PDB file of C-alpha atoms and ligand atoms in Angstrom:
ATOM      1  CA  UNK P   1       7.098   1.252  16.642  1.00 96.00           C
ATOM      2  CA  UNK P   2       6.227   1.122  12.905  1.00 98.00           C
ATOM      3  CA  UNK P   3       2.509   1.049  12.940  1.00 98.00           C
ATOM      4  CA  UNK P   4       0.567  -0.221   9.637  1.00 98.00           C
ATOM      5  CA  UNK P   5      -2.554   1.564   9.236  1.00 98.00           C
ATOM      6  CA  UNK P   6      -5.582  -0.498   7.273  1.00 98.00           C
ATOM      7  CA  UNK P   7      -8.980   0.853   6.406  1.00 97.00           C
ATOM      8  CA  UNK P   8     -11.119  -1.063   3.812  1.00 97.00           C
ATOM      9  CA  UNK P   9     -12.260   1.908   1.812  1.00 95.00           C
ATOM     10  CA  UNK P  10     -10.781   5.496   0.482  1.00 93.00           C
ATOM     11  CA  UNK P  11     -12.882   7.281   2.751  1.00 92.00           C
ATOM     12  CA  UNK P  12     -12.303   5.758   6.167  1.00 92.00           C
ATOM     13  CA  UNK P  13      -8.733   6.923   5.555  1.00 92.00           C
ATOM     14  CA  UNK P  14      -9.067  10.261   4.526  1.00 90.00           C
ATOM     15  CA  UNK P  15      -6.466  12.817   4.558  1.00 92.00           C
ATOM     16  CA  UNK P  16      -3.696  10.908   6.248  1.00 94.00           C
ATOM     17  CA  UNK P  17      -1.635  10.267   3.783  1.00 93.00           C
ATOM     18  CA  UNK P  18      -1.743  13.387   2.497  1.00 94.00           C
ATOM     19  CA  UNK P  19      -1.171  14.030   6.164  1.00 95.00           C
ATOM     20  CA  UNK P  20       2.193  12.270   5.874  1.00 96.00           C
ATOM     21  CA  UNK P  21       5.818  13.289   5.728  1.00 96.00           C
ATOM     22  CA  UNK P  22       8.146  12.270   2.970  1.00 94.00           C
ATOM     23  CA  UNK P  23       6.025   9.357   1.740  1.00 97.00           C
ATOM     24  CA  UNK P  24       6.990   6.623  -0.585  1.00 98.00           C
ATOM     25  CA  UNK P  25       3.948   4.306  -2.495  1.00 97.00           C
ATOM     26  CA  UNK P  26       4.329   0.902  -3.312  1.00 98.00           C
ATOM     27  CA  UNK P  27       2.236  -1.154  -4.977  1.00 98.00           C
ATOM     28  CA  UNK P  28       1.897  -4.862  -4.496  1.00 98.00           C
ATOM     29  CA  UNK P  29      -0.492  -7.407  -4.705  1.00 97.00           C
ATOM     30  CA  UNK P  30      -2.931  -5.173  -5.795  1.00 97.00           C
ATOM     31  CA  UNK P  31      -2.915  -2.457  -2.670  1.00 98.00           C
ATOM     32  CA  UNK P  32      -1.322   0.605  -2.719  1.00 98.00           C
ATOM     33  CA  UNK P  33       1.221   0.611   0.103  1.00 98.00           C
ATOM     34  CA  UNK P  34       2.070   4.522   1.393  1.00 98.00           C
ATOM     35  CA  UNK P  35       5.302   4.338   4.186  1.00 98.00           C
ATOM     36  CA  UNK P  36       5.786   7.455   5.825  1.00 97.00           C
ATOM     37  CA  UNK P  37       6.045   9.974   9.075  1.00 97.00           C
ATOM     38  CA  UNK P  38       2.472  10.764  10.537  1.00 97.00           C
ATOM     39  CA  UNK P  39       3.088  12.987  13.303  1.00 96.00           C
ATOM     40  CA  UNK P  40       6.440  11.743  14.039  1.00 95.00           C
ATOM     41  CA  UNK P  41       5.209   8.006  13.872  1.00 97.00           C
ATOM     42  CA  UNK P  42       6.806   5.485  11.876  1.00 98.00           C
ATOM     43  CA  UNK P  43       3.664   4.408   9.369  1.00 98.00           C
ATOM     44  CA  UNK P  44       2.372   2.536   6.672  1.00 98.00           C
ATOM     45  CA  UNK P  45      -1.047   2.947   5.487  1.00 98.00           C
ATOM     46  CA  UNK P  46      -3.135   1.017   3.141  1.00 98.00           C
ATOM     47  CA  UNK P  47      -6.615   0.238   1.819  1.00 98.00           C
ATOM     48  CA  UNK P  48      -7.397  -3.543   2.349  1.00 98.00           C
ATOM     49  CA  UNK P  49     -10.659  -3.552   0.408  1.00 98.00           C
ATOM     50  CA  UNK P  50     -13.880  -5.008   1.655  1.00 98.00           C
ATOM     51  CA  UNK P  51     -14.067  -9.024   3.202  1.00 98.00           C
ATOM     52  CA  UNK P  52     -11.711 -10.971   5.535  1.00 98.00           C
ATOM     53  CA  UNK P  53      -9.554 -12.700   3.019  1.00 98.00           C
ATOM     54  CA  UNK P  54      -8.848  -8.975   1.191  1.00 98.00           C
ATOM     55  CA  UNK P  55      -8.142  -7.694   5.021  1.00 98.00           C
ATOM     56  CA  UNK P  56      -5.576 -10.736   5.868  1.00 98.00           C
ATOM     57  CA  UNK P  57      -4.009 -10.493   2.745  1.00 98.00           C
ATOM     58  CA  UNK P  58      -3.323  -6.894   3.331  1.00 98.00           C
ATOM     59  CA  UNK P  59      -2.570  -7.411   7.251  1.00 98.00           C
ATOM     60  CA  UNK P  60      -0.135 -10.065   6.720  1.00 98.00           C
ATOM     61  CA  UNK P  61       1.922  -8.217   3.820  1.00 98.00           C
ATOM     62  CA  UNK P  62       2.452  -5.139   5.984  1.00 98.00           C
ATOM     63  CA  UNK P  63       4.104  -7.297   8.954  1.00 98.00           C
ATOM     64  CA  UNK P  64       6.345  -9.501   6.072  1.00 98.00           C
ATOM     65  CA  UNK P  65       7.198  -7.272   3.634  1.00 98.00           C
ATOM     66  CA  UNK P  66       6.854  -3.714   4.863  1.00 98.00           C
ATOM     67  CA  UNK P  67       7.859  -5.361   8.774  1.00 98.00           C
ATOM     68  CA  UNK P  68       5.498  -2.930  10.885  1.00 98.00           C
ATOM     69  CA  UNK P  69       5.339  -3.899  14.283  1.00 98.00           C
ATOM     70  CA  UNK P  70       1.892  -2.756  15.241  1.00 98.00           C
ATOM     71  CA  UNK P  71      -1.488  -2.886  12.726  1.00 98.00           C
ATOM     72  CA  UNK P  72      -4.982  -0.645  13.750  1.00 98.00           C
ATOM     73  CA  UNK P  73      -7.683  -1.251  11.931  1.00 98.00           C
ATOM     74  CA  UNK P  74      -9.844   1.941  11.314  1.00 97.00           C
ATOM     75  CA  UNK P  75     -13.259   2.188   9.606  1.00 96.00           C
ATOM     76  CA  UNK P  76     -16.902   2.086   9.763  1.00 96.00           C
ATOM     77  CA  UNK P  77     -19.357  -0.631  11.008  1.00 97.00           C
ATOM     78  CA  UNK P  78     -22.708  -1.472  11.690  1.00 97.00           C
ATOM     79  CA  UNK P  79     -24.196  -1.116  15.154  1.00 98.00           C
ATOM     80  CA  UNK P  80     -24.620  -4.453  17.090  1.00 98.00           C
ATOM     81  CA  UNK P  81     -26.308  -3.206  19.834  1.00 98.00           C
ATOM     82  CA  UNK P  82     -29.131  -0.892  20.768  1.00 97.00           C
ATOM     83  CA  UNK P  83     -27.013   1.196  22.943  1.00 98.00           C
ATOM     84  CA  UNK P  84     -24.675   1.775  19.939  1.00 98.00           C
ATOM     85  CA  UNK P  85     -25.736   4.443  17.643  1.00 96.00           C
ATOM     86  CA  UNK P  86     -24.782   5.965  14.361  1.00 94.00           C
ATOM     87  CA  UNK P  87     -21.663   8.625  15.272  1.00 94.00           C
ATOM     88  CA  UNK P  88     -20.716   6.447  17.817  1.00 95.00           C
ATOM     89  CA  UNK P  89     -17.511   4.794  18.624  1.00 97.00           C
ATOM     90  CA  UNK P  90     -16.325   0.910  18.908  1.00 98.00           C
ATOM     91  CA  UNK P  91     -13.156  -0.168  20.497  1.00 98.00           C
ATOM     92  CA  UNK P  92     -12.634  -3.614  19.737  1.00 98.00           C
ATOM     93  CA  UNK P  93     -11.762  -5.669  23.065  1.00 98.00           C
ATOM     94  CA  UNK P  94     -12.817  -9.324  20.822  1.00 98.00           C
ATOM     95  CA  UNK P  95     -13.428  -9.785  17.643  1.00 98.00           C
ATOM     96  CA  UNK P  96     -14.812 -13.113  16.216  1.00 98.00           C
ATOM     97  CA  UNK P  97     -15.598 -14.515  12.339  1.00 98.00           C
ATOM     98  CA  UNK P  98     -19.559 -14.471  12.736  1.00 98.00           C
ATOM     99  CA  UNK P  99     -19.685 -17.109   9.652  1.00 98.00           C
ATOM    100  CA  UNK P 100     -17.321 -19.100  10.574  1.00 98.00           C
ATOM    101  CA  UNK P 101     -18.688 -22.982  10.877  1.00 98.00           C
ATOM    102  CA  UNK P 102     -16.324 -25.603  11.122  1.00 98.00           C
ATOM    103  CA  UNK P 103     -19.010 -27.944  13.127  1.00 97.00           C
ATOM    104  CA  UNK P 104     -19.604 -30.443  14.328  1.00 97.00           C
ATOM    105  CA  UNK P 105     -15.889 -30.725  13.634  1.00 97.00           C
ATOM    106  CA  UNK P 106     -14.871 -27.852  15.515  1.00 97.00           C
ATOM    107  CA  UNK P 107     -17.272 -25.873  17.931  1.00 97.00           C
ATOM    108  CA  UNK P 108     -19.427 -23.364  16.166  1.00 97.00           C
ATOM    109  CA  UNK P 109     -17.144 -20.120  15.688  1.00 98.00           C
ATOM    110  CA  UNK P 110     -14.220 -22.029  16.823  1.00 98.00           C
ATOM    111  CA  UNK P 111     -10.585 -21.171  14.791  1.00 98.00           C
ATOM    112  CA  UNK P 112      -9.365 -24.788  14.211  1.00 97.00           C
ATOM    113  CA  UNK P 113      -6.207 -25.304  15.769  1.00 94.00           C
ATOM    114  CA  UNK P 114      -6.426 -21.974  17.334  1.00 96.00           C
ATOM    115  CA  UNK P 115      -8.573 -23.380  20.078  1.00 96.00           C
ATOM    116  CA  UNK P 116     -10.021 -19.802  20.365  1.00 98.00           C
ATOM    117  CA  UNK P 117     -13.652 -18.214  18.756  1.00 98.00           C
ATOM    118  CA  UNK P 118     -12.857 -15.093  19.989  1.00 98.00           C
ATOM    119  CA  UNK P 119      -9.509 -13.127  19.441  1.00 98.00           C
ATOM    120  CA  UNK P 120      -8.529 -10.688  21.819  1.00 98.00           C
ATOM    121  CA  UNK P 121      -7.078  -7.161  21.094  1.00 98.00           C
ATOM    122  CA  UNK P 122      -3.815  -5.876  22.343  1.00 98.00           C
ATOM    123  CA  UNK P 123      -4.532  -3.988  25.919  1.00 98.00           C
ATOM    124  CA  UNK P 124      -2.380  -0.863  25.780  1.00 98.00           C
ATOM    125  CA  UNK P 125      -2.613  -0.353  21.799  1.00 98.00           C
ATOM    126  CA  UNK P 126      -6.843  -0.459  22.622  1.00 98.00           C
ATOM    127  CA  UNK P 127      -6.531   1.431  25.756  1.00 98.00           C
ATOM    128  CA  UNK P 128      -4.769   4.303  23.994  1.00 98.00           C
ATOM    129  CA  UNK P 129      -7.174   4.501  21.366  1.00 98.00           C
ATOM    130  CA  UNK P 130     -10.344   4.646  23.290  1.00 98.00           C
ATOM    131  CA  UNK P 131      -8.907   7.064  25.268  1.00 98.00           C
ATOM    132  CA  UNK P 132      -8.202   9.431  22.292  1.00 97.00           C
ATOM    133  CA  UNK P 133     -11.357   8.223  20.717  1.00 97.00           C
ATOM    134  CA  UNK P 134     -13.073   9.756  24.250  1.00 97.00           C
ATOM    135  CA  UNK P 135     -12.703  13.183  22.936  1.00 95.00           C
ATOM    136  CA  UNK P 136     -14.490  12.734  19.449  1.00 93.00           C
ATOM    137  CA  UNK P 137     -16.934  10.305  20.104  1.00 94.00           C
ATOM    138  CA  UNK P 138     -19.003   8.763  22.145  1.00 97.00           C
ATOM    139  CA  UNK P 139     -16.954   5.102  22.775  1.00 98.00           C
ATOM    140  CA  UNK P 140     -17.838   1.552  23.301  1.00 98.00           C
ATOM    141  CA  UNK P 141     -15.401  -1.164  23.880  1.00 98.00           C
ATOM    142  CA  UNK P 142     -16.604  -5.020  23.380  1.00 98.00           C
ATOM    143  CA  UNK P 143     -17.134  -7.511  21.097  1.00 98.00           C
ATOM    144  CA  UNK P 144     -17.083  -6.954  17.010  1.00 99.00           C
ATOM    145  CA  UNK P 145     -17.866  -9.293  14.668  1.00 98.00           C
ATOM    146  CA  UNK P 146     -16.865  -9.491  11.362  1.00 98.00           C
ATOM    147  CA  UNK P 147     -18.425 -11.372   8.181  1.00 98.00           C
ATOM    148  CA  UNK P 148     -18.369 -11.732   4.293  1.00 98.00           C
ATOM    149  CA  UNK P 149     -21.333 -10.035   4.264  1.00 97.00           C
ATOM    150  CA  UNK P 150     -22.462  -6.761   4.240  1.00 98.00           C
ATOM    151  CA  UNK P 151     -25.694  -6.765   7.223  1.00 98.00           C
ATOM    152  CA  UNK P 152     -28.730  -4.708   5.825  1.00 97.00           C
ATOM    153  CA  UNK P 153     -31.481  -6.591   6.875  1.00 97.00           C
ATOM    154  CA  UNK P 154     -33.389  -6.581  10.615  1.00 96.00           C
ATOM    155  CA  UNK P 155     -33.538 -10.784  10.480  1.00 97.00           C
ATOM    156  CA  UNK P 156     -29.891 -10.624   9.620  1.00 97.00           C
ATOM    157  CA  UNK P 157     -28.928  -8.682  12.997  1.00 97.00           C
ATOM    158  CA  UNK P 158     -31.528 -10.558  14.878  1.00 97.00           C
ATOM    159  CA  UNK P 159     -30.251 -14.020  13.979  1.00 98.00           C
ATOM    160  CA  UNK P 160     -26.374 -12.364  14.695  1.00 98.00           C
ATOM    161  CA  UNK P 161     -27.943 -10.966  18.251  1.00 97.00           C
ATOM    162  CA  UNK P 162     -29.543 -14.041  19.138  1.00 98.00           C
ATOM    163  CA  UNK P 163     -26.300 -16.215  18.668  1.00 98.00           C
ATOM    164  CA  UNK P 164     -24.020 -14.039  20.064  1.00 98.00           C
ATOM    165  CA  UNK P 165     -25.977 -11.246  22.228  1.00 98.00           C
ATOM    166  CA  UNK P 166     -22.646  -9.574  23.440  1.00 98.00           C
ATOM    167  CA  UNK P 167     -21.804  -8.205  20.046  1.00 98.00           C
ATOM    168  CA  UNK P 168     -21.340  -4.069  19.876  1.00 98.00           C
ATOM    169  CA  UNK P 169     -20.444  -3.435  15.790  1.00 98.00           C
ATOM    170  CA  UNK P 170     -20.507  -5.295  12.730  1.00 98.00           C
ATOM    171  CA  UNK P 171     -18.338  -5.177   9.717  1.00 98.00           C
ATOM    172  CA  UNK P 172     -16.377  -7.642   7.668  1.00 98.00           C
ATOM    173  CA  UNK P 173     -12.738  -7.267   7.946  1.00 98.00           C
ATOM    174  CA  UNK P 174     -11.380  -6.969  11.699  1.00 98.00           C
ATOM    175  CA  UNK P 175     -11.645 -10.655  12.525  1.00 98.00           C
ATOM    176  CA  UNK P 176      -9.908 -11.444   9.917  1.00 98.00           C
ATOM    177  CA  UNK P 177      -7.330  -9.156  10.942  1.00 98.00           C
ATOM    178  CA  UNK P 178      -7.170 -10.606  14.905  1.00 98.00           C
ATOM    179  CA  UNK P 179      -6.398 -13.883  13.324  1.00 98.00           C
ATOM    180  CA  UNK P 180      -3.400 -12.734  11.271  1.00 98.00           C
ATOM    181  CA  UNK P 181      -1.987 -10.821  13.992  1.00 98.00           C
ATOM    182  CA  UNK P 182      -2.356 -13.514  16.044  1.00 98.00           C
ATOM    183  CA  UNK P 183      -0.662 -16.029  14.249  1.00 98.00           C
ATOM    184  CA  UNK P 184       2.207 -13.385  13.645  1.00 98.00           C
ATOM    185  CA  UNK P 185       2.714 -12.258  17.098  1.00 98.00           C
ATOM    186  CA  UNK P 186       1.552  -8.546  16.376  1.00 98.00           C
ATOM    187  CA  UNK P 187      -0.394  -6.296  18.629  1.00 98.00           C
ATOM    188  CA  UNK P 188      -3.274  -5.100  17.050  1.00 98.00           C
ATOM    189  CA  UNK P 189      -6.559  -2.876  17.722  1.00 98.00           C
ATOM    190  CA  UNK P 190      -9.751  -2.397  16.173  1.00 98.00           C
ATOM    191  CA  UNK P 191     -11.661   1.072  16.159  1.00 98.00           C
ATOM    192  CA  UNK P 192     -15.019   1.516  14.318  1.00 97.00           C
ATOM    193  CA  UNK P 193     -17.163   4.100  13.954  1.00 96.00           C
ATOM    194  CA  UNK P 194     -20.640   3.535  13.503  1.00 96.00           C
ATOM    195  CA  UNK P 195     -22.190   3.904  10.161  1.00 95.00           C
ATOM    196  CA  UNK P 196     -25.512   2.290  10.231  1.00 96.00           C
ATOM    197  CA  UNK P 197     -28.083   0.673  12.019  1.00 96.00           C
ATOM    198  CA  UNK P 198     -27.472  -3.305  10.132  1.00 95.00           C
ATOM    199  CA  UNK P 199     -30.877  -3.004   9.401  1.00 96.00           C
ATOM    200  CA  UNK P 200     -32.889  -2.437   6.489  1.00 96.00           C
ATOM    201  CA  UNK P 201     -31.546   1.195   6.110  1.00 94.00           C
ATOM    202  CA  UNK P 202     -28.438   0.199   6.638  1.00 95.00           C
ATOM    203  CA  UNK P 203     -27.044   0.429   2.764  1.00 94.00           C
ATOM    204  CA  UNK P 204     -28.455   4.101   2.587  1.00 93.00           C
ATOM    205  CA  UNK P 205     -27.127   5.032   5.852  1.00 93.00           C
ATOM    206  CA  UNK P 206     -23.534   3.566   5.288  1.00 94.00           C
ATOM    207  CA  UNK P 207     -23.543   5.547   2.204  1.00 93.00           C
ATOM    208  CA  UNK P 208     -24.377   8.883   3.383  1.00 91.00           C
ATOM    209  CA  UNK P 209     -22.473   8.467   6.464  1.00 91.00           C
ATOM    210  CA  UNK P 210     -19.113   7.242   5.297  1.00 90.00           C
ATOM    211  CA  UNK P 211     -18.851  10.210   3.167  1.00 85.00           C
ATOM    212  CA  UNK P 212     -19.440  12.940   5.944  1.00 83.00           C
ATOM    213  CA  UNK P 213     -19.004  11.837   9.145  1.00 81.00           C
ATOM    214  CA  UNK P 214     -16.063   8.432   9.002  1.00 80.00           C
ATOM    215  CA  UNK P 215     -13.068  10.423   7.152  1.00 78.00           C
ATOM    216  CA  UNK P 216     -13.292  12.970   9.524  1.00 83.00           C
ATOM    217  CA  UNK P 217     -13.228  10.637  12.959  1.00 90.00           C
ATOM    218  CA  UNK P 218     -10.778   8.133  11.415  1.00 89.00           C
ATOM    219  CA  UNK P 219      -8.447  10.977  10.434  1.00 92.00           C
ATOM    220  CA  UNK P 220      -9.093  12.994  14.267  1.00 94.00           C
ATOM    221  CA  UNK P 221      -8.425   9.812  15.907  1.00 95.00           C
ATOM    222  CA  UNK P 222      -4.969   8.802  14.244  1.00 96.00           C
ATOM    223  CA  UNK P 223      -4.058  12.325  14.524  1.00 96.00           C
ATOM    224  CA  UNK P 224      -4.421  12.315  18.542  1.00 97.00           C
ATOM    225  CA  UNK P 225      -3.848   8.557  18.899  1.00 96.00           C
ATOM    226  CA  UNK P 226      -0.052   9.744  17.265  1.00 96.00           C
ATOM    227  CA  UNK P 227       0.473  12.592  19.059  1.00 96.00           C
ATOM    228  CA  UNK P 228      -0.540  11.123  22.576  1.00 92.00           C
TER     229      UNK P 228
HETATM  230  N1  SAH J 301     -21.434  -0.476  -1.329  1.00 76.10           N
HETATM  231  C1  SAH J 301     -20.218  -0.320  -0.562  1.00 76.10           C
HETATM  232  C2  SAH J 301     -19.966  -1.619   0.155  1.00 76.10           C
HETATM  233  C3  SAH J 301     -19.301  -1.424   1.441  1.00 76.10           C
HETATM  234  S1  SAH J 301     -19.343  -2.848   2.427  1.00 76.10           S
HETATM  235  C4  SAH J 301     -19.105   0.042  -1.483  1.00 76.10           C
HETATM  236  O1  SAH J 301     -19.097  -0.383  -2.620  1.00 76.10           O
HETATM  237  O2  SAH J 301     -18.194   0.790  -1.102  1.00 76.10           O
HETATM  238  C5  SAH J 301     -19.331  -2.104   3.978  1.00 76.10           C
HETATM  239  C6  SAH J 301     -17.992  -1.773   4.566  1.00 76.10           C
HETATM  240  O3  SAH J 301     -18.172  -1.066   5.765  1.00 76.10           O
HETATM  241  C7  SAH J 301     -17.173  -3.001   4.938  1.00 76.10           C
HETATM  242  O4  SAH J 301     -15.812  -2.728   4.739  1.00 76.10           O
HETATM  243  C8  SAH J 301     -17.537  -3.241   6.414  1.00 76.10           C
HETATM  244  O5  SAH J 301     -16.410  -3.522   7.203  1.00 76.10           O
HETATM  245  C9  SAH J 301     -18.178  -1.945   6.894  1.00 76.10           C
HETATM  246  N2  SAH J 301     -19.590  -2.005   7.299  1.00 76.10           N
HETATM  247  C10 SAH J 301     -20.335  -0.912   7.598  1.00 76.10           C
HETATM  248  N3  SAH J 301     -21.597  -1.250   7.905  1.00 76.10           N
HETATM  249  C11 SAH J 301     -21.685  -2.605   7.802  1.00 76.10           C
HETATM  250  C12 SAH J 301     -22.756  -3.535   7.969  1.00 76.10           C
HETATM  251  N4  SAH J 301     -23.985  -3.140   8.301  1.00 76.10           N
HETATM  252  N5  SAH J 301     -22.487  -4.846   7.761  1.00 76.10           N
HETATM  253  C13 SAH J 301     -21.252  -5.249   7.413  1.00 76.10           C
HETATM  254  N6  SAH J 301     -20.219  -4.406   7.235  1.00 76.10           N
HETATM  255  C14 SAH J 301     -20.402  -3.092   7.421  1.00 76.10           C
END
């Protein structure tokens, strides 16, 4: 396995490169590219950057030109669901492009020529990870949906609810991801932890919160997820 590692920002990857043995940076196409041993794991981390064209841009150079084999996706997101609360954890099962509108072309959320709105996780990469997740946090496996926008206002997670009631997290990058990995062939996972309510706290929330709590779970998880 060489696994490629993608957060969006600095903080939902703290510590693991530093955490990593004999690594080499790259830069390219404007991400900094860190190959390396973490915990006796083949690896390659990177920063994406916020959105889901940064995030497939990002997913789709690590399998081409730095050939990993396997991609998780580790960050923060907003909570989808009642039951789902700030500290929490979400395992990705499905993940599907919230603003994605191709109708009446296409069926509303539909990838065209995928034939598929929703794209589906690998099992034993997700299975894994919730299982090591288990012992940090409180985890949630399900549906995430991911945007170009950042949701920080009650009608905004309404109107999401309403459409598509089985959704757990929010955030705008691991869709993008599925789709890439997908098309590629590459198992894939999702893990988020919860940053915010994707209501109308939600920008002071995410802010507070992705400093304390995120680096530390993100960095826990890998660690045990590598050593399992
Ligand atoms: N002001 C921040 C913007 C971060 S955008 C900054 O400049 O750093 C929020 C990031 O966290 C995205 O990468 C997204 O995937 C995730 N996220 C957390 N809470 C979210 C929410 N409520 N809606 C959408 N994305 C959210």
């Amino acid at each position: 396995m060489r696994l490629g590692i993608i957060s969006a920002l600095a903080e939902e990857q703290h510590g693991l490169i530093e955490a990593m043995e004999s690594p080499t940076r790259r830069f390219y196409g404007m991400r900094e590219y860190t190959a390396g041993k973490l915990w006796e794991i083949d690896a390659v981390c990177v920063l994406s950057r916020i959105g889901k064209v940064a995030a497939a841009m990002t997913a789709a150079i690590l399998v081409e030109k730095f050939e990993v084999t396997h991609i998780i996706f580790t960050g923060v997101a907003g909570s989808g669901d009642k039951n789902v609360h700030v500290g929490d954890i979400v395992v990705a099962e499905e993940l599907i492009q919230h603003d994605f509108d191709a109708s009446p072309l296409f069926p509303r959320y539909e990838i065209p020529l995928t034939g598929l709105t929703r794209f589906a996780s690998d099992r034993a990469l997700t299975d894994k990870l919730a299982t090591v997740a288990a012992k940090t946090g409180r985890v949630h496996r399900g549906l995430i949906a991911s945007g170009d926008q950042f949701i920080g206002k009650r009608q905004q997670i309404e109107a999401l609810k309403g459409a598509l009631p089985d959704i757990l997290a929010v955030e705008m990058e691991g869709a993008a991801v599925a789709q890439v990995c997908f098309e590629l062939g590459i198992p894939f996972a999702v893990i988020r932890t919860i940053s915010d309510n994707a209501n109308d706290d939600a920008a002071v929330d995410f802010m507070r919160f992705v400093k304390t709590v995120a680096s530390r779970y993100a960095y826990d998880i890998i660690e045990k997820f590598c050593k399992a």
